[in-house]
Amino acid sequence: MWVIVCLALAATCVQAAEPPGPAVLTTAAQVRALTEAEARRGVPVHLRGVFIGEADPQGIAFVIQDETDGIYIQGPAALVATVGRGDLVEVEGVTDPGGFAPYVVAQKIRKIGHGPIPEPIRVTLDELNAGQMDAKWVEISGIVRSVEPTAPSDLAPPPPGTRYTAPVKDGAQLRDRKVKMKLAAGGARVIVELDGGSNPEDYVDAQVRLRGICFNLHNRNRQFMRPFVQVPRGAEIVVENPPPEKPFGDQPRPVASLFRFEQLTGQRGRRVHVRGIVVYHRPGAVLWIRDGDQGLRVETAQREVLQPGDEVDVVGFPARSKYSAELEDATFQKRATHVALLPHVLTDVSSALRNDADLVQLEARLVEVRRFPDSVALTLDWRQTAIRAQIYLPENVPEPAEWLPGSVVRVAGVCSVKTDEAGPLGGLWEPHAFELLLRSPADLTVIQPPPWWNAGRVVWLLSGFLALAVGSVAVVMLASRRRLADQEHRRAMAETEFTAILSERNRVAREIHDTLSQNLGAISVQLELARTHAAEISAPALNHIGAAHQLARAALADARDSIWNMRSHVLEKSDLGEALEGILLRMTEGTAVIPSMRVDGARRRLPPVVENNLLRIGQEAITNATKYANPTRLDVRLAFEGRIVRLAVEDNGVGFVKGAQPSGDRRNFGLVGIKERAELLGGTAEIDSAPGQGTRVIVSVSV
């Protein structure tokens, strides 16, 4: 007995430890609320709703709606065939993330009765374009812009994750009976798919109201692109405002009246009737006509071929193009044939603006010809303005051989004003560029061929000169390499010699400092002590002692100067920049001069001969400035620029006239010494000055 109880308790504990399975979703709203990751887990679903209509792929997909929302469902074709519009069905299956929104993969589909089709959601076309209506039963209204058969490329592909395929024999037949209707309201457009058999004349330009299931086009990133609506079989289309009985029967209106203030009243979004002479026609795409002196671009899918000079009646929906009015979703009827129209001759950009969408002509220089698979692009130089022209030519049709860059040409084509730049907030808008569309190669006539000295010949000639120059450079480089090697050898020897001389000078400087300088200092101290006993010394002796003291101090100063000139001891403890900064601060201490020191580039140590001479140059320039220029500011800049080292000393003192003798022989000697030191290093020294504008000394050395 106790064993049985223990086993029962153990089983209970095991059951309690097992994680509960996922909850079964019972409403469409719960499925739609899943994230992509949640739907991908295949959550169990048990739904009950009304069959609203079939969906793509045909034969395996449909939409049901329960009391919460609509949901897209895929299932085996044999089960889907057992239910139809208005049936109350039960669906058991699992969730799938789909390509845009979650849906249900049905494993069981059972008809349990029949129910009324629920009332649709009344929405606008703008709301459909917001992307929130996927698989919803909606009612929309708008003006029908066109009705045409559905092409295979128009069909929506099956959602990612499709597990079944539709019966092929039914798919092609169903598709043959489908048509697409373009519905417009304001600036919004929506394509509606419905059963075939609709006569376009019954709907085009009519205000209609219809009910359907909203679907969408999306990309691989699960991003909404645009909606489309499928109208189920049996759903009625209500015509609220029928189209005119005879679209071409009323009096045509002038092209120039489109979108003018006095013509903006009346029925919006409806077709208008215009008449004009054909300028250019691309069958199945675009037509350009001229009415009086006004051009008009017309988008039309009609494939009847028109020739320039044909007079046509056109009915279409007014729209705003880049700059002028145009007609969309238009149809035309040919009335008569006349002589082809002459182009307007352009004189300036303003004349192009007045002739937008019309045939124009200009003379320009052909700059470039570029070939593309289905067209040729031309660049023209017209009145110092680059104009782009284009002509549609199949790849197997070459452009004329006389179209050579540099030619002066006469070009005719359809003018298209470019509006890439931002226009004003209000008032008159005058863009500054336009393009041309040539109708055929005959629209470009060569007036003057390019000169013999064209770009190709110049390139060949320059190539010859370049080859000769390269050969010459190679010879010079070989000689230069030998000369540089010799210079490097001499430089290395000079540096070795300078290092030895510098070591000897440092030794002599130490000897002077340790002997002569110390002795002179001691003599100066003793003479100073002797002067303290002036009362005990006669006047003549006191004069001699004073003279001796002055001589000793002068000799001590000269010894220190000699030591300074002979030994760069500051460079033993710091780099060139720090040494220059120490000299600058020492020379300006206690004066009204404001010093400034800056080092640009990556600091590095230089060869001893270079560092020592640059230090002396900087010392001399700083000394000259503080002693003779009477400045208030003294700037020192040391720049490391690759292999170039540049030292600049600049003051705002009295300056002097360039080429004249600066005041003071010492200063003139110092400037000469600066130039000599720079030349010794193989560098340059620039000394720039003017009275009252200060002096600037710049020394550049390559290391």
XYZ file of N, CA and C in Angstrom, residues 27-30 65-70 136:
33
model
N -8.747 32.958 -31.026
C -9.306 34.084 -31.783
C -8.289 34.557 -32.813
N -8.810 35.178 -33.863
C -7.938 35.730 -34.903
C -7.069 36.847 -34.349
N -7.608 37.643 -33.430
C -6.843 38.750 -32.864
C -5.614 38.236 -32.115
N -5.743 37.070 -31.439
C -4.598 36.513 -30.723
C -3.488 36.105 -31.692
N -13.306 35.303 -40.735
C -13.412 36.378 -39.752
C -14.257 35.896 -38.590
N -13.713 36.094 -37.377
C -14.497 35.788 -36.186
C -14.934 37.095 -35.545
N -15.338 37.029 -34.284
C -15.849 38.233 -33.634
C -14.745 39.235 -33.315
N -13.471 38.854 -33.511
C -12.373 39.769 -33.159
C -11.673 40.363 -34.368
N -11.464 39.565 -35.437
C -10.678 40.068 -36.572
C -10.707 39.050 -37.698
N -10.055 39.399 -38.820
C -9.896 38.479 -39.929
C -8.509 37.868 -39.897
N -8.021 41.871 -43.738
C -9.259 42.416 -43.180
C -10.314 42.568 -44.276
